[in-house]
Amino acid sequence: MLKTHFKPNRLALLLPAFVLLPAAAQTTPADSDAKLDTVVVSGIRASVRKALDTKEASNSMVEVIASEDIGKLPDTTIAESLARLPGLSAGIDRGNASQIVARGLGPRFVGATLNGREFASSEPDRAVRFEMFPAESVSGATVYKTQSAEIVEGGIATTIDLQTVQPLAYRERTVSLKADALYYQLGNDIQGAKKYAPRLGGIYVDQFLDRTLGVALAFSYYDQPSLEDRVDNWGFNEDHSADVTGDGKVDKTPWGFQNGVKKGTDKRSSLLGKVEYKPSGAVALTGDVYAARSNILEPTLVHVEGNVGNWDGWQSGNFSKVTTDGGYVTGATVSGVNLDNLNARWKQNMRNFAAGLNGKFKLDDWQLDADLARSTAARDTMWTAVQMSMLQPGSVTWSFPRDGWMTYGFSGDSGNPSAFSTNVTEQWGPSYVGKLNDSLNSQQFNASRSVKWGDVSKLKFGLRATQRDKSYAQTSWNYAGAATIPTSAFQRVTVAGRPDFIEFAEGFDSAVPQYFGASTLNADGRSPTASDLVQNSWRAKESSSAAFAQADLNGSVFGDLSYRGNVGLRAVHTSQTGYGMEQVNGGAPTPVSAGTRYTRFLPSLNLILNLDAEDVNQLRFGVSRAMARAPLDVMNAAHTVSIDPNGVNPTTVSGGNPQLKPMMASQVDLTFQRYFDKDSLVSVGLFYKNLSDYIGIASVAGTFNGKAAYYTSQVNRDGGNVKGVELVYQQAFTALPAPWNSLGLMANYTYSDSNIKENGDRSGGTFTPIATNGLMKSNGGLTLWYARNGFEARLAANHHSAYNRAPTWDSTAFQLNGAETWVSANVSQQITSQLQVRFGVENATNQRVTYTDPLNPWHQSNFQFGRRFNVGVTYKL
């Protein structure tokens, strides 16, 4: 059943951002003609200027996100802001920018710190979900594209440092409150889905004791609908199909497909507290706490068409209207097939916590810095589903064009509960709960002093120690048989463009315990299965210590040309242990552990040559050695062992690898930058990274209990290089006549290439090369902004080419994320000095997402999240 609904065209969605520009250029009645050309530096322009000043002054190659005012970052979360920076993009999760991809490398090569401290992650590896940091809690971010000895090790692609507000940096008490109402257009297409959502946030900053004590409190709350419309092709019968087109050739038919819709919620909240105490110029103490939660509840409806594979031609006579592409059947009508309807439910609760205490002291000529921090992350998940099968077969029609939107239809009334069997079973089981915990403690001590040793202007030294413990435990179980459920317990659900679904009328959590037993959805008292213990539970511990020495440089070369920079060395020693269960020939699991230790030296050099006396033109050069530690989830010792009782075939072992060493990179950066105006920059940069000890799935020869064996696991292997070019142009057009002198433009483009290959064979038995995780050949963005007399507008478009990513917990399950262009538009008006109103639209062009099997371009999944609109106000006291 189809529903009609209003779908504004793309142009109509983008016009609000700039249609008001002429009005914004007008002065208020109180303004005189003399004030017409006056541009107050605030809002977007102040953020751009501050970011550019920080970038220009840095001794490293950096990108900067800056907020000129408290709580006024331009996006909902820091992830959206990061994804617009040169060389960066983001993988999308539930319609939100989430994990960062940088310079042709995926999330496992991206380091992240909060106020300079590494923090725990709710992902199984080390990757950070940046959408967990709302704009209210973060005052800015610095993206380090070159390494220096003082930066925490761990990022080869880049290291991203998020900064929270500094209360003593403000001159007076400030309170800013934000409230938004959001509309999710896809919710209008899915019956019963949530369409509207509130977003609240605020921050309070104050100073006491004659401005020696500063306090900041920030909060956010976001009740976001989690909506998705998705179709998955299961792949093709390539070996046992038949001719269905009549051309005498075997046509490869799909095994089946599924269509799912989510109509859930993602409730996110955060709280930040920070205290600064500076009783004198010689002492500064800072304590801060950050906590964030995400509670996801996703009822999901799925249609399953699993019996169209045409094994050895048994269904050939039922095929009609067949379309093929490259020998693959991409569309057909097949009669005599069944449709199943799944009711599923996914729960995912994440908790992040970070706290730290920092002290800065001046002792004669020395600046001392001591820091203690603790960070934790937790992720609790649960999956369960039940299946209803239609009583009568029908005809299914589908069209799955390569790189196109997949559609299907069914001849029967799939939304009529009486068309389904009342015998309901658990499906896609077993049900399971999973618990992930990550804890990270750090201790750091730095010392620095200014010197006059030729071109050496400052010396820096530091020691750092960390202790990390990450684990995941899973428990699974099956329902106690089938249940007879009356058709009256179900109701119809319509979804625009899809056959209707049926769902439990009283909700999944009420119906399943009622019909299958009160404890059906309760994991209490259940014991993990052998599969849970061996294949789905793990633990990794890691202790690391680092020391660095760095010299800041400042001098002259080639006559009157000045230069600055730094040179240093960081030494890192790490000890790691993986834990798990070993199972031999299906026997009882037994605990095992193993580990390794390593030391790595990371030299670095950064130089900035000012090509003129005014420092307008700069040549920046960086060379360094960097490392990225192995993902924590594959450092476990759990494995299964298969021993041939006849002693003929070699033993096979599969599982984790606690002896993984870090991936290493020697890297060079060269960039020319021209700061040709106060708010303007043109930049051309080249980068090259040579990676070794790359981690990927493989099967390698070894021994087990003294006998020949093959181990299938993640291993260190040969790497390769990543190279590219980055182009940046941004300008505030202040030389234009009013009102156009309030326009600004930011544009960037990055081209990356790599000869590093991932293994497309998930079994590890062979090496089937595919592009490395995160390699976007092209990535760029264009932002046009306008700011005048309290009116601000921003139109942004970011594009990336297709790239491989691992969107699930299985780091070997690569999907080719198709090319995407994400467009957003935002306008705001300052009504009074305290009150601002705003309007915005995200994903304005309704970008759809396509995942493709890297080894088969016809095997695809695609899904959409829809547009998001918001109307909001900010009130500042």
GROMACS .gro file of N, CA, C and O in nm, residues 660-744:
model
  340
  660LEU      N    1   4.996  -0.935   1.806
  660LEU     CA    2   5.000  -0.832   1.702
  660LEU      C    3   5.088  -0.715   1.745
  660LEU      O    4   5.081  -0.668   1.860
  661LYS      N    5   5.167  -0.666   1.653
  661LYS     CA    6   5.248  -0.547   1.675
  661LYS      C    7   5.177  -0.426   1.613
  661LYS      O    8   5.088  -0.441   1.529
  662PRO      N    9   5.215  -0.307   1.651
  662PRO     CA   10   5.148  -0.189   1.595
  662PRO      C   11   5.183  -0.168   1.448
  662PRO      O   12   5.289  -0.210   1.401
  663MET      N   13   5.092  -0.107   1.376
  663MET     CA   14   5.120  -0.064   1.239
  663MET      C   15   5.205   0.062   1.245
  663MET      O   16   5.181   0.151   1.326
  664MET      N   17   5.306   0.070   1.158
  664MET     CA   18   5.401   0.180   1.160
  664MET      C   19   5.397   0.255   1.027
  664MET      O   20   5.362   0.199   0.923
  665ALA      N   21   5.434   0.382   1.032
  665ALA     CA   22   5.436   0.462   0.911
  665ALA      C   23   5.549   0.565   0.918
  665ALA      O   24   5.567   0.633   1.018
  666SER      N   25   5.624   0.572   0.808
  666SER     CA   26   5.716   0.684   0.787
  666SER      C   27   5.645   0.781   0.694
  666SER      O   28   5.599   0.741   0.586
  667GLN      N   29   5.636   0.907   0.734
  667GLN     CA   30   5.551   0.998   0.658
  667GLN      C   31   5.617   1.133   0.637
  667GLN      O   32   5.694   1.181   0.720
  668VAL      N   33   5.583   1.192   0.522
  668VAL     CA   34   5.637   1.320   0.482
  668VAL      C   35   5.523   1.409   0.435
  668VAL      O   36   5.433   1.363   0.363
  669ASP      N   37   5.525   1.535   0.477
  669ASP     CA   38   5.425   1.634   0.434
  669ASP      C   39   5.497   1.760   0.387
  669ASP      O   40   5.594   1.805   0.449
  670LEU      N   41   5.447   1.817   0.279
  670LEU     CA   42   5.500   1.942   0.226
  670LEU      C   43   5.382   2.027   0.180
  670LEU      O   44   5.303   1.983   0.096
  671THR      N   45   5.370   2.148   0.235
  671THR     CA   46   5.254   2.233   0.206
  671THR      C   47   5.297   2.377   0.187
  671THR      O   48   5.378   2.430   0.266
  672PHE      N   49   5.242   2.440   0.085
  672PHE     CA   50   5.256   2.585   0.067
  672PHE      C   51   5.125   2.651   0.108
  672PHE      O   52   5.018   2.612   0.062
  673GLN      N   53   5.134   2.753   0.195
  673GLN     CA   54   5.017   2.826   0.241
  673GLN      C   55   5.037   2.975   0.220
  673GLN      O   56   5.144   3.029   0.250
  674ARG      N   57   4.932   3.039   0.168
  674ARG     CA   58   4.935   3.183   0.148
  674ARG      C   59   4.817   3.244   0.222
  674ARG      O   60   4.701   3.222   0.186
  675TYR      N   61   4.848   3.322   0.326
  675TYR     CA   62   4.745   3.392   0.405
  675TYR      C   63   4.734   3.533   0.347
  675TYR      O   64   4.795   3.627   0.396
  676PHE      N   65   4.653   3.545   0.242
  676PHE     CA   66   4.655   3.669   0.165
  676PHE      C   67   4.559   3.774   0.217
  676PHE      O   68   4.553   3.884   0.164
  677ASP      N   69   4.482   3.743   0.320
  677ASP     CA   70   4.394   3.842   0.383
  677ASP      C   71   4.364   3.792   0.523
  677ASP      O   72   4.397   3.680   0.559
  678LYS      N   73   4.295   3.876   0.600
  678LYS     CA   74   4.268   3.842   0.740
  678LYS      C   75   4.191   3.711   0.753
  678LYS      O   76   4.216   3.631   0.842
  679ASP      N   77   4.096   3.687   0.664
  679ASP     CA   78   4.013   3.567   0.672
  679ASP      C   79   4.034   3.476   0.551
  679ASP      O   80   3.941   3.403   0.514
  680SER      N   81   4.151   3.479   0.490
  680SER     CA   82   4.165   3.414   0.361
  680SER      C   83   4.293   3.332   0.353
  680SER      O   84   4.396   3.368   0.410
  681LEU      N   85   4.283   3.221   0.280
  681LEU     CA   86   4.396   3.128   0.268
  681LEU      C   87   4.384   3.051   0.138
  681LEU      O   88   4.275   3.012   0.096
  682VAL      N   89   4.498   3.028   0.075
  682VAL     CA   90   4.507   2.930  -0.031
  682VAL      C   91   4.622   2.837   0.005
  682VAL      O   92   4.728   2.882   0.051
  683SER      N   93   4.601   2.708  -0.012
  683SER     CA   94   4.699   2.610   0.035
  683SER      C   95   4.707   2.494  -0.063
  683SER      O   96   4.604   2.447  -0.114
  684VAL      N   97   4.829   2.449  -0.088
  684VAL     CA   98   4.853   2.330  -0.171
  684VAL      C   99   4.947   2.240  -0.093
  684VAL      O  100   5.057   2.282  -0.053
  685GLY      N  101   4.905   2.116  -0.069
  685GLY     CA  102   4.985   2.027   0.013
  685GLY      C  103   5.000   1.890  -0.048
  685GLY      O  104   4.909   1.840  -0.118
  686LEU      N  105   5.113   1.826  -0.022
  686LEU     CA  106   5.140   1.689  -0.063
  686LEU      C  107   5.169   1.606   0.061
  686LEU      O  108   5.232   1.654   0.156
  687PHE      N  109   5.123   1.482   0.063
  687PHE     CA  110   5.154   1.393   0.175
  687PHE      C  111   5.187   1.254   0.123
  687PHE      O  112   5.138   1.210   0.018
  688TYR      N  113   5.273   1.186   0.198
  688TYR     CA  114   5.316   1.051   0.162
  688TYR      C  115   5.338   0.973   0.291
  688TYR      O  116   5.406   1.020   0.382
  689LYS      N  117   5.277   0.854   0.298
  689LYS     CA  118   5.292   0.768   0.415
  689LYS      C  119   5.330   0.629   0.368
  689LYS      O  120   5.261   0.571   0.284
  690ASN      N  121   5.437   0.576   0.421
  690ASN     CA  122   5.480   0.441   0.390
  690ASN      C  123   5.454   0.353   0.513
  690ASN      O  124   5.518   0.369   0.616
  691LEU      N  125   5.357   0.262   0.500
  691LEU     CA  126   5.312   0.182   0.613
  691LEU      C  127   5.376   0.043   0.611
  691LEU      O  128   5.391  -0.018   0.504
  692SER      N  129   5.409  -0.005   0.729
  692SER     CA  130   5.459  -0.141   0.745
  692SER      C  131   5.383  -0.208   0.859
  692SER      O  132   5.312  -0.142   0.936
  693ASP      N  133   5.399  -0.339   0.870
  693ASP     CA  134   5.330  -0.419   0.972
  693ASP      C  135   5.179  -0.399   0.965
  693ASP      O  136   5.110  -0.398   1.068
  694TYR      N  137   5.127  -0.384   0.843
  694TYR     CA  138   4.983  -0.365   0.825
  694TYR      C  139   4.908  -0.487   0.876
  694TYR      O  140   4.953  -0.601   0.862
  695ILE      N  141   4.793  -0.466   0.938
  695ILE     CA  142   4.717  -0.574   1.000
  695ILE      C  143   4.599  -0.614   0.912
  695ILE      O  144   4.519  -0.529   0.872
  696GLY      N  145   4.591  -0.742   0.880
  696GLY     CA  146   4.482  -0.794   0.800
  696GLY      C  147   4.465  -0.944   0.820
  696GLY      O  148   4.552  -1.011   0.875
  697ILE      N  149   4.352  -0.997   0.773
  697ILE     CA  150   4.321  -1.139   0.792
  697ILE      C  151   4.405  -1.224   0.696
  697ILE      O  152   4.425  -1.189   0.580
  698ALA      N  153   4.455  -1.336   0.748
  698ALA     CA  154   4.536  -1.427   0.665
  698ALA      C  155   4.543  -1.563   0.733
  698ALA      O  156   4.514  -1.578   0.852
  699SER      N  157   4.583  -1.662   0.656
  699SER     CA  158   4.609  -1.796   0.708
  699SER      C  159   4.758  -1.822   0.690
  699SER      O  160   4.808  -1.820   0.577
  700VAL      N  161   4.827  -1.845   0.800
  700VAL     CA  162   4.973  -1.860   0.796
  700VAL      C  163   5.014  -1.992   0.861
  700VAL      O  164   4.945  -2.044   0.950
  701ALA      N  165   5.125  -2.045   0.815
  701ALA     CA  166   5.176  -2.172   0.867
  701ALA      C  167   5.240  -2.152   1.004
  701ALA      O  168   5.303  -2.050   1.031
  702GLY      N  169   5.224  -2.252   1.089
  702GLY     CA  170   5.285  -2.250   1.221
  702GLY      C  171   5.280  -2.388   1.282
  702GLY      O  172   5.269  -2.489   1.210
  703THR      N  173   5.290  -2.395   1.412
  703THR     CA  174   5.280  -2.523   1.482
  703THR      C  175   5.183  -2.510   1.599
  703THR      O  176   5.168  -2.403   1.658
  704PHE      N  177   5.118  -2.622   1.633
  704PHE     CA  178   5.032  -2.630   1.750
  704PHE      C  179   5.065  -2.759   1.822
  704PHE      O  180   5.054  -2.868   1.765
  705ASN      N  181   5.109  -2.744   1.949
  705ASN     CA  182   5.152  -2.860   2.027
  705ASN      C  183   5.256  -2.942   1.953
  705ASN      O  184   5.253  -3.065   1.951
  706GLY      N  185   5.347  -2.870   1.884
  706GLY     CA  186   5.459  -2.935   1.818
  706GLY      C  187   5.428  -2.993   1.682
  706GLY      O  188   5.516  -3.052   1.619
  707LYS      N  189   5.305  -2.977   1.632
  707LYS     CA  190   5.268  -3.032   1.502
  707LYS      C  191   5.232  -2.919   1.406
  707LYS      O  192   5.190  -2.811   1.447
  708ALA      N  193   5.246  -2.946   1.277
  708ALA     CA  194   5.217  -2.846   1.175
  708ALA      C  195   5.073  -2.798   1.185
  708ALA      O  196   4.981  -2.878   1.207
  709ALA      N  197   5.054  -2.667   1.168
  709ALA     CA  198   4.920  -2.610   1.179
  709ALA      C  199   4.911  -2.486   1.092
  709ALA      O  200   5.013  -2.426   1.055
  710TYR      N  201   4.788  -2.451   1.059
  710TYR     CA  202   4.761  -2.326   0.990
  710TYR      C  203   4.674  -2.238   1.080
  710TYR      O  204   4.571  -2.282   1.129
  711TYR      N  205   4.721  -2.115   1.099
  711TYR     CA  206   4.651  -2.020   1.184
  711TYR      C  207   4.579  -1.918   1.096
  711TYR      O  208   4.640  -1.854   1.011
  712THR      N  209   4.449  -1.902   1.119
  712THR     CA  210   4.372  -1.800   1.049
  712THR      C  211   4.334  -1.692   1.150
  712THR      O  212   4.258  -1.718   1.244
  713SER      N  213   4.392  -1.574   1.131
  713SER     CA  214   4.369  -1.465   1.225
  713SER      C  215   4.418  -1.335   1.162
  713SER      O  216   4.468  -1.335   1.050
  714GLN      N  217   4.403  -1.228   1.234
  714GLN     CA  218   4.463  -1.102   1.192
  714GLN      C  219   4.613  -1.110   1.218
  714GLN      O  220   4.656  -1.150   1.327
  715VAL      N  221   4.693  -1.071   1.119
  715VAL     CA  222   4.838  -1.081   1.131
  715VAL      C  223   4.902  -0.952   1.080
  715VAL      O  224   4.842  -0.876   1.004
  716ASN      N  225   5.025  -0.928   1.124
  716ASN     CA  226   5.106  -0.820   1.067
  716ASN      C  227   5.164  -0.868   0.935
  716ASN      O  228   5.221  -0.977   0.927
  717ARG      N  229   5.150  -0.788   0.833
  717ARG     CA  230   5.201  -0.826   0.702
  717ARG      C  231   5.259  -0.702   0.634
  717ARG      O  232   5.261  -0.594   0.692
  718ASP      N  233   5.302  -0.721   0.510
  718ASP     CA  234   5.355  -0.607   0.435
  718ASP      C  235   5.247  -0.501   0.420
  718ASP      O  236   5.128  -0.531   0.411
  719GLY      N  237   5.290  -0.378   0.413
  719GLY     CA  238   5.196  -0.267   0.400
  719GLY      C  239   5.198  -0.207   0.261
  719GLY      O  240   5.160  -0.271   0.162
  720GLY      N  241   5.245  -0.085   0.252
  720GLY     CA  242   5.245  -0.012   0.127
  720GLY      C  243   5.243   0.136   0.155
  720GLY      O  244   5.277   0.180   0.266
  721ASN      N  245   5.201   0.214   0.058
  721ASN     CA  246   5.203   0.358   0.077
  721ASN      C  247   5.067   0.419   0.053
  721ASN      O  248   4.982   0.364  -0.018
  722VAL      N  249   5.047   0.534   0.114
  722VAL     CA  250   4.932   0.621   0.090
  722VAL      C  251   4.988   0.757   0.053
  722VAL      O  252   5.075   0.809   0.125
  723LYS      N  253   4.941   0.813  -0.054
  723LYS     CA  254   4.992   0.943  -0.097
  723LYS      C  255   4.876   1.026  -0.152
  723LYS      O  256   4.773   0.971  -0.192
  724GLY      N  257   4.897   1.157  -0.151
  724GLY     CA  258   4.789   1.241  -0.203
  724GLY      C  259   4.823   1.387  -0.204
  724GLY      O  260   4.934   1.430  -0.167
  725VAL      N  261   4.725   1.464  -0.248
  725VAL     CA  262   4.738   1.609  -0.256
  725VAL      C  263   4.613   1.672  -0.194
  725VAL      O  264   4.502   1.620  -0.209
  726GLU      N  265   4.635   1.782  -0.122
  726GLU     CA  266   4.525   1.856  -0.059
  726GLU      C  267   4.526   2.000  -0.108
  726GLU      O  268   4.631   2.066  -0.105
  727LEU      N  269   4.411   2.048  -0.149
  727LEU     CA  270   4.395   2.184  -0.195
  727LEU      C  271   4.291   2.253  -0.107
  727LEU      O  272   4.183   2.197  -0.082
  728VAL      N  273   4.324   2.373  -0.060
  728VAL     CA  274   4.234   2.450   0.026
  728VAL      C  275   4.227   2.594  -0.024
  728VAL      O  276   4.331   2.654  -0.055
  729TYR      N  277   4.106   2.644  -0.033
  729TYR     CA  278   4.087   2.786  -0.065
  729TYR      C  279   3.973   2.838   0.020
  729TYR      O  280   3.863   2.783   0.023
  730GLN      N  281   3.999   2.946   0.093
  730GLN     CA  282   3.893   3.012   0.167
  730GLN      C  283   3.917   3.162   0.166
  730GLN      O  284   4.031   3.208   0.169
  731GLN      N  285   3.805   3.236   0.160
  731GLN     CA  286   3.817   3.380   0.150
  731GLN      C  287   3.690   3.446   0.203
  731GLN      O  288   3.579   3.399   0.179
  732ALA      N  289   3.710   3.553   0.275
  732ALA     CA  290   3.602   3.645   0.310
  732ALA      C  291   3.607   3.760   0.210
  732ALA      O  292   3.709   3.827   0.198
  733PHE      N  293   3.498   3.782   0.139
  733PHE     CA  294   3.499   3.878   0.029
  733PHE      C  295   3.473   4.020   0.079
  733PHE      O  296   3.377   4.088   0.038
  734THR      N  297   3.559   4.067   0.166
  734THR     CA  298   3.541   4.199   0.227
  734THR      C  299   3.564   4.312   0.129
  734THR      O  300   3.523   4.426   0.153
  735ALA      N  301   3.629   4.285   0.016
  735ALA     CA  302   3.656   4.390  -0.081
  735ALA      C  303   3.536   4.417  -0.171
  735ALA      O  304   3.534   4.517  -0.245
  736LEU      N  305   3.436   4.332  -0.166
  736LEU     CA  306   3.317   4.355  -0.247
  736LEU      C  307   3.234   4.469  -0.190
  736LEU      O  308   3.241   4.498  -0.069
  737PRO      N  309   3.152   4.532  -0.272
  737PRO     CA  310   3.063   4.636  -0.219
  737PRO      C  311   2.954   4.574  -0.131
  737PRO      O  312   2.916   4.458  -0.149
  738ALA      N  313   2.905   4.652  -0.036
  738ALA     CA  314   2.797   4.606   0.050
  738ALA      C  315   2.672   4.581  -0.035
  738ALA      O  316   2.647   4.652  -0.133
  739PRO      N  317   2.592   4.480  -0.003
  739PRO     CA  318   2.603   4.391   0.113
  739PRO      C  319   2.687   4.266   0.089
  739PRO      O  320   2.698   4.181   0.175
  740TRP      N  321   2.747   4.254  -0.033
  740TRP     CA  322   2.816   4.130  -0.069
  740TRP      C  323   2.951   4.117   0.001
  740TRP      O  324   3.014   4.010  -0.007
  741ASN      N  325   2.995   4.220   0.070
  741ASN     CA  326   3.120   4.208   0.145
  741ASN      C  327   3.105   4.123   0.271
  741ASN      O  328   3.200   4.107   0.347
  742SER      N  329   2.986   4.071   0.293
  742SER     CA  330   2.963   3.982   0.407
  742SER      C  331   2.963   3.835   0.366
  742SER      O  332   2.930   3.748   0.446
  743LEU      N  333   2.997   3.808   0.241
  743LEU     CA  334   3.005   3.670   0.191
  743LEU      C  335   3.141   3.608   0.223
  743LEU      O  336   3.242   3.677   0.233
  744GLY      N  337   3.140   3.477   0.236
  744GLY     CA  338   3.264   3.402   0.253
  744GLY      C  339   3.254   3.266   0.187
  744GLY      O  340   3.144   3.212   0.168
   0.00000   0.00000   0.00000
